[in-house]
PDB file of C-alpha atoms and ligand atoms in Angstrom:
ATOM      1  CA  MET A   1      11.818 -21.800   6.775  1.00 95.00           C
ATOM      2  CA  LYS A   2      13.010 -20.844   3.301  1.00 97.00           C
ATOM      3  CA  ARG A   3      16.714 -20.440   2.779  1.00 98.00           C
ATOM      4  CA  ILE A   4      17.196 -16.676   2.539  1.00 98.00           C
ATOM      5  CA  LEU A   5      19.970 -14.176   1.834  1.00 98.00           C
ATOM      6  CA  LEU A   6      19.965 -10.890   3.767  1.00 98.00           C
ATOM      7  CA  VAL A   7      21.219  -7.896   1.770  1.00 98.00           C
ATOM      8  CA  GLY A   8      21.350  -4.318   3.054  1.00 98.00           C
ATOM      9  CA  SER A   9      23.657  -1.477   4.021  1.00 98.00           C
ATOM     10  CA  VAL A  10      25.892  -1.324   7.096  1.00 98.00           C
ATOM     11  CA  GLY A  11      23.828  -1.205  10.277  1.00 98.00           C
ATOM     12  CA  CYS A  12      20.417  -1.529   8.603  1.00 98.00           C
ATOM     13  CA  GLY A  13      19.499  -4.408  10.930  1.00 98.00           C
ATOM     14  CA  LYS A  14      20.244  -7.674   9.095  1.00 98.00           C
ATOM     15  CA  THR A  15      21.826  -9.524  12.016  1.00 98.00           C
ATOM     16  CA  THR A  16      19.236  -8.208  14.472  1.00 98.00           C
ATOM     17  CA  LEU A  17      16.479  -9.487  12.169  1.00 98.00           C
ATOM     18  CA  LEU A  18      18.245 -12.871  11.985  1.00 98.00           C
ATOM     19  CA  GLN A  19      18.289 -13.015  15.790  1.00 98.00           C
ATOM     20  CA  ARG A  20      14.591 -12.066  15.943  1.00 98.00           C
ATOM     21  CA  LEU A  21      13.605 -14.696  13.350  1.00 98.00           C
ATOM     22  CA  HIS A  22      15.572 -17.330  15.290  1.00 98.00           C
ATOM     23  CA  GLY A  23      14.020 -16.182  18.586  1.00 98.00           C
ATOM     24  CA  GLU A  24      17.436 -15.413  20.060  1.00 97.00           C
ATOM     25  CA  ASP A  25      18.534 -12.740  22.536  1.00 97.00           C
ATOM     26  CA  PHE A  26      19.908  -9.647  20.818  1.00 98.00           C
ATOM     27  CA  THR A  27      23.680  -9.423  20.922  1.00 97.00           C
ATOM     28  CA  TYR A  28      25.365  -6.796  18.776  1.00 96.00           C
ATOM     29  CA  SER A  29      28.159  -8.115  16.645  1.00 95.00           C
ATOM     30  CA  LYS A  30      29.451  -6.455  13.498  1.00 98.00           C
ATOM     31  CA  THR A  31      29.169  -8.925  10.613  1.00 98.00           C
ATOM     32  CA  GLU A  32      32.630  -9.327   9.093  1.00 97.00           C
ATOM     33  CA  THR A  33      31.981 -11.983   6.483  1.00 97.00           C
ATOM     34  CA  ILE A  34      29.201 -13.939   4.803  1.00 97.00           C
ATOM     35  CA  TYR A  35      28.036 -16.745   7.082  1.00 98.00           C
ATOM     36  CA  THR A  36      25.105 -19.123   7.297  1.00 98.00           C
ATOM     37  CA  ASP A  37      23.054 -19.634  10.456  1.00 97.00           C
ATOM     38  CA  ARG A  38      20.540 -22.399   9.786  1.00 98.00           C
ATOM     39  CA  ALA A  39      18.303 -21.159   6.920  1.00 98.00           C
ATOM     40  CA  ILE A  40      19.631 -17.597   6.932  1.00 98.00           C
ATOM     41  CA  VAL A  41      22.682 -16.324   5.068  1.00 98.00           C
ATOM     42  CA  ASP A  42      23.809 -13.067   6.702  1.00 98.00           C
ATOM     43  CA  THR A  43      26.139 -10.649   4.933  1.00 98.00           C
ATOM     44  CA  PRO A  44      28.194  -7.593   5.889  1.00 98.00           C
ATOM     45  CA  GLY A  45      26.697  -4.295   4.737  1.00 98.00           C
ATOM     46  CA  GLU A  46      30.025  -3.448   3.097  1.00 97.00           C
ATOM     47  CA  TYR A  47      29.349  -6.152   0.508  1.00 97.00           C
ATOM     48  CA  LEU A  48      26.481  -4.021  -0.777  1.00 97.00           C
ATOM     49  CA  GLU A  49      28.201  -0.670  -0.348  1.00 96.00           C
ATOM     50  CA  MET A  50      31.545  -1.512  -1.978  1.00 94.00           C
ATOM     51  CA  PRO A  51      31.212  -2.268  -5.705  1.00 90.00           C
ATOM     52  CA  TRP A  52      33.916  -4.945  -5.874  1.00 90.00           C
ATOM     53  CA  PHE A  53      32.103  -7.058  -3.232  1.00 94.00           C
ATOM     54  CA  LYS A  54      28.719  -7.191  -4.973  1.00 94.00           C
ATOM     55  CA  HIS A  55      29.604 -10.383  -6.845  1.00 95.00           C
ATOM     56  CA  ALA A  56      30.112 -12.180  -3.534  1.00 97.00           C
ATOM     57  CA  LEU A  57      26.457 -11.435  -2.744  1.00 97.00           C
ATOM     58  CA  ARG A  58      25.391 -12.816  -6.095  1.00 97.00           C
ATOM     59  CA  LEU A  59      27.390 -16.011  -5.544  1.00 97.00           C
ATOM     60  CA  ALA A  60      25.894 -16.438  -2.068  1.00 97.00           C
ATOM     61  CA  SER A  61      22.398 -16.026  -3.511  1.00 98.00           C
ATOM     62  CA  PHE A  62      22.783 -19.178  -5.625  1.00 96.00           C
ATOM     63  CA  GLU A  63      22.468 -21.206  -2.411  1.00 92.00           C
ATOM     64  CA  THR A  64      19.227 -19.508  -1.404  1.00 98.00           C
ATOM     65  CA  GLU A  65      15.536 -19.500  -2.383  1.00 98.00           C
ATOM     66  CA  LEU A  66      14.777 -15.856  -1.662  1.00 98.00           C
ATOM     67  CA  VAL A  67      16.790 -12.642  -1.427  1.00 98.00           C
ATOM     68  CA  VAL A  68      15.615 -10.298   1.331  1.00 98.00           C
ATOM     69  CA  PHE A  69      16.540  -6.649   0.717  1.00 98.00           C
ATOM     70  CA  LEU A  70      16.572  -4.544   3.876  1.00 98.00           C
ATOM     71  CA  ALA A  71      16.330  -0.754   4.032  1.00 98.00           C
ATOM     72  CA  SER A  72      16.442   1.097   7.326  1.00 98.00           C
ATOM     73  CA  ALA A  73      13.640   3.628   7.744  1.00 98.00           C
ATOM     74  CA  THR A  74      16.177   5.888   9.466  1.00 98.00           C
ATOM     75  CA  VAL A  75      18.325   6.218   6.331  1.00 98.00           C
ATOM     76  CA  GLU A  76      17.122   8.812   3.862  1.00 98.00           C
ATOM     77  CA  GLU A  77      19.278   7.962   0.853  1.00 98.00           C
ATOM     78  CA  ALA A  78      18.888   4.908  -1.386  1.00 97.00           C
ATOM     79  CA  LYS A  79      21.504   2.215  -0.824  1.00 97.00           C
ATOM     80  CA  PHE A  80      20.528  -0.057  -3.735  1.00 97.00           C
ATOM     81  CA  PRO A  81      21.136   0.640  -7.409  1.00 95.00           C
ATOM     82  CA  PRO A  82      17.840   0.843  -9.367  1.00 97.00           C
ATOM     83  CA  GLY A  83      16.774  -2.595 -10.581  1.00 98.00           C
ATOM     84  CA  PHE A  84      19.321  -4.326  -8.337  1.00 97.00           C
ATOM     85  CA  THR A  85      17.014  -7.349  -7.888  1.00 98.00           C
ATOM     86  CA  THR A  86      17.748  -8.374 -11.497  1.00 97.00           C
ATOM     87  CA  PHE A  87      21.363  -9.022 -10.416  1.00 96.00           C
ATOM     88  CA  PHE A  88      20.127 -12.082  -8.449  1.00 97.00           C
ATOM     89  CA  MET A  89      18.688 -15.389  -9.643  1.00 96.00           C
ATOM     90  CA  PRO A  90      16.230 -16.077  -6.782  1.00 98.00           C
ATOM     91  CA  PRO A  91      13.082 -13.962  -6.304  1.00 98.00           C
ATOM     92  CA  SER A  92      13.288 -11.140  -3.794  1.00 98.00           C
ATOM     93  CA  ILE A  93      11.238  -9.292  -1.212  1.00 98.00           C
ATOM     94  CA  GLY A  94      11.851  -5.995   0.583  1.00 98.00           C
ATOM     95  CA  VAL A  95      11.886  -5.278   4.300  1.00 99.00           C
ATOM     96  CA  VAL A  96      11.821  -1.799   5.850  1.00 99.00           C
ATOM     97  CA  THR A  97      13.560  -2.052   9.224  1.00 98.00           C
ATOM     98  CA  LYS A  98      13.619   0.048  12.419  1.00 98.00           C
ATOM     99  CA  THR A  99      10.011   1.202  12.083  1.00 98.00           C
ATOM    100  CA  ASP A 100       9.976   1.718  15.879  1.00 98.00           C
ATOM    101  CA  ILE A 101      12.246   4.763  15.608  1.00 98.00           C
ATOM    102  CA  ALA A 102      10.950   6.281  12.357  1.00 98.00           C
ATOM    103  CA  GLY A 103       7.900   8.246  11.254  1.00 98.00           C
ATOM    104  CA  PRO A 104       5.473   7.206   8.502  1.00 98.00           C
ATOM    105  CA  ALA A 105       7.164   9.452   5.909  1.00 98.00           C
ATOM    106  CA  GLN A 106      10.547   7.839   6.630  1.00 98.00           C
ATOM    107  CA  VAL A 107       9.016   4.363   6.300  1.00 98.00           C
ATOM    108  CA  ARG A 108       7.489   5.365   2.941  1.00 98.00           C
ATOM    109  CA  THR A 109      10.827   6.698   1.687  1.00 98.00           C
ATOM    110  CA  ALA A 110      12.605   3.444   2.580  1.00 98.00           C
ATOM    111  CA  ALA A 111       9.811   1.417   0.947  1.00 98.00           C
ATOM    112  CA  ASN A 112      10.208   3.525  -2.211  1.00 98.00           C
ATOM    113  CA  HIS A 113      13.939   2.776  -2.285  1.00 98.00           C
ATOM    114  CA  LEU A 114      13.080  -0.929  -2.118  1.00 98.00           C
ATOM    115  CA  ARG A 115      10.541  -0.575  -4.934  1.00 98.00           C
ATOM    116  CA  LEU A 116      13.138   1.175  -7.103  1.00 98.00           C
ATOM    117  CA  ALA A 117      15.512  -1.701  -6.407  1.00 98.00           C
ATOM    118  CA  GLY A 118      12.819  -3.953  -7.874  1.00 98.00           C
ATOM    119  CA  THR A 119      10.995  -5.530  -4.927  1.00 98.00           C
ATOM    120  CA  SER A 120       7.215  -5.377  -5.211  1.00 94.00           C
ATOM    121  CA  GLU A 121       6.411  -7.192  -1.977  1.00 98.00           C
ATOM    122  CA  ILE A 122       7.476  -5.107   1.004  1.00 98.00           C
ATOM    123  CA  PHE A 123       7.218  -5.757   4.751  1.00 99.00           C
ATOM    124  CA  GLU A 124       7.627  -3.115   7.445  1.00 98.00           C
ATOM    125  CA  VAL A 125       9.165  -4.386  10.661  1.00 98.00           C
ATOM    126  CA  SER A 126      10.923  -3.609  13.868  1.00 98.00           C
ATOM    127  CA  ALA A 127      13.198  -6.471  14.826  1.00 98.00           C
ATOM    128  CA  LEU A 128      13.565  -4.844  18.231  1.00 98.00           C
ATOM    129  CA  THR A 129       9.866  -4.641  19.202  1.00 98.00           C
ATOM    130  CA  GLY A 130       8.663  -7.496  16.973  1.00 98.00           C
ATOM    131  CA  ASP A 131       6.259  -5.274  15.055  1.00 98.00           C
ATOM    132  CA  GLY A 132       5.468  -6.730  11.622  1.00 98.00           C
ATOM    133  CA  ILE A 133       7.550  -9.846  12.271  1.00 98.00           C
ATOM    134  CA  PRO A 134       4.660 -12.407  12.221  1.00 98.00           C
ATOM    135  CA  ALA A 135       3.690 -11.413   8.651  1.00 98.00           C
ATOM    136  CA  LEU A 136       7.313 -11.622   7.518  1.00 98.00           C
ATOM    137  CA  ALA A 137       7.845 -14.950   9.302  1.00 98.00           C
ATOM    138  CA  ASP A 138       4.719 -16.334   7.567  1.00 98.00           C
ATOM    139  CA  ARG A 139       6.124 -15.273   4.192  1.00 98.00           C
ATOM    140  CA  LEU A 140       9.420 -16.993   4.950  1.00 98.00           C
ATOM    141  CA  ALA A 141       7.829 -20.189   6.270  1.00 97.00           C
TER     142      ALA A 141
HETATM  143  N1  GTP B   1      15.532   0.769  17.098  1.00 50.82           N
HETATM  144  C1  GTP B   1      15.925  -0.274  16.381  1.00 50.82           C
HETATM  145  N2  GTP B   1      17.235  -0.558  16.266  1.00 50.82           N
HETATM  146  C2  GTP B   1      17.591  -1.619  15.521  1.00 50.82           C
HETATM  147  C3  GTP B   1      16.646  -2.458  14.870  1.00 50.82           C
HETATM  148  N3  GTP B   1      17.309  -3.417  14.192  1.00 50.82           N
HETATM  149  C4  GTP B   1      18.627  -3.188  14.437  1.00 50.82           C
HETATM  150  N4  GTP B   1      18.789  -2.119  15.232  1.00 50.82           N
HETATM  151  C5  GTP B   1      20.070  -1.588  15.740  1.00 50.82           C
HETATM  152  O1  GTP B   1      20.889  -1.175  14.641  1.00 50.82           O
HETATM  153  C6  GTP B   1      22.249  -1.484  14.897  1.00 50.82           C
HETATM  154  C7  GTP B   1      22.806  -2.297  13.761  1.00 50.82           C
HETATM  155  O2  GTP B   1      22.100  -3.529  13.706  1.00 50.82           O
HETATM  156  P1  GTP B   1      22.700  -4.833  13.007  1.00 50.82           P
HETATM  157  O3  GTP B   1      21.628  -5.851  13.029  1.00 50.82           O
HETATM  158  O4  GTP B   1      24.003  -5.208  13.590  1.00 50.82           O
HETATM  159  O5  GTP B   1      22.936  -4.301  11.536  1.00 50.82           O
HETATM  160  P2  GTP B   1      23.555  -5.105  10.305  1.00 50.82           P
HETATM  161  O6  GTP B   1      22.720  -4.785   9.128  1.00 50.82           O
HETATM  162  O7  GTP B   1      23.722  -6.537  10.648  1.00 50.82           O
HETATM  163  O8  GTP B   1      24.968  -4.386  10.132  1.00 50.82           O
HETATM  164  P3  GTP B   1      26.351  -4.984   9.487  1.00 50.82           P
HETATM  165  O9  GTP B   1      26.618  -6.316  10.125  1.00 50.82           O
HETATM  166  O10 GTP B   1      27.356  -3.948   9.862  1.00 50.82           O
HETATM  167  O11 GTP B   1      26.162  -5.049   8.015  1.00 50.82           O
HETATM  168  C8  GTP B   1      22.286  -2.200  16.258  1.00 50.82           C
HETATM  169  O12 GTP B   1      22.641  -1.285  17.251  1.00 50.82           O
HETATM  170  C9  GTP B   1      20.851  -2.681  16.432  1.00 50.82           C
HETATM  171  O13 GTP B   1      20.476  -2.778  17.788  1.00 50.82           O
HETATM  172  C10 GTP B   1      15.249  -2.142  15.025  1.00 50.82           C
HETATM  173  O14 GTP B   1      14.334  -2.800  14.526  1.00 50.82           O
HETATM  174  N5  GTP B   1      14.957  -1.045  15.787  1.00 50.82           N
HETATM  175 MG1   MG B   2      25.311  -7.763  10.684  1.00 50.82          MG
END
């Protein structure tokens, strides 16, 4: 699996996606700091949401091959600045999360936020049900 960095707002589903990709049981635990679990670098949502932390994300991305931007389909507002992908050296992809509890219009809105951030390749998944995970896992292989 590629070495990836997960970036997204608080509660958008980064750690749950990590657990799904590693085939682990789901255990909720608030991410407090950047940490690496095998090929995946997980980050706290606050690092995206608080301006003075954004550089920590950029530094962490130097160790990775791909930045994965996550946007929850349940969140209406954009959490990424436009063109945010240009802040990172590695290429990036977008992932809409929580598709199991959102309607098609909500999924489209989240995908649009990811496009505005600069990702052109976007996957729609539910970490909880596993929907869309095989295609994402193939991309990360
Ligand atoms: N229905 C549904 N809930 C999800 C999904 N993914 C995550 N959740 C729930 O959303 C909540 C937050 O998930 P986390 O994976 O901890 O979110 P996070 O992005 O790691 O959050 P921080 O560590 O705070 O940055 C948890 O209660 C998860 O169970 C999903 O695909 N579907
Ligand atoms: Mg987390």
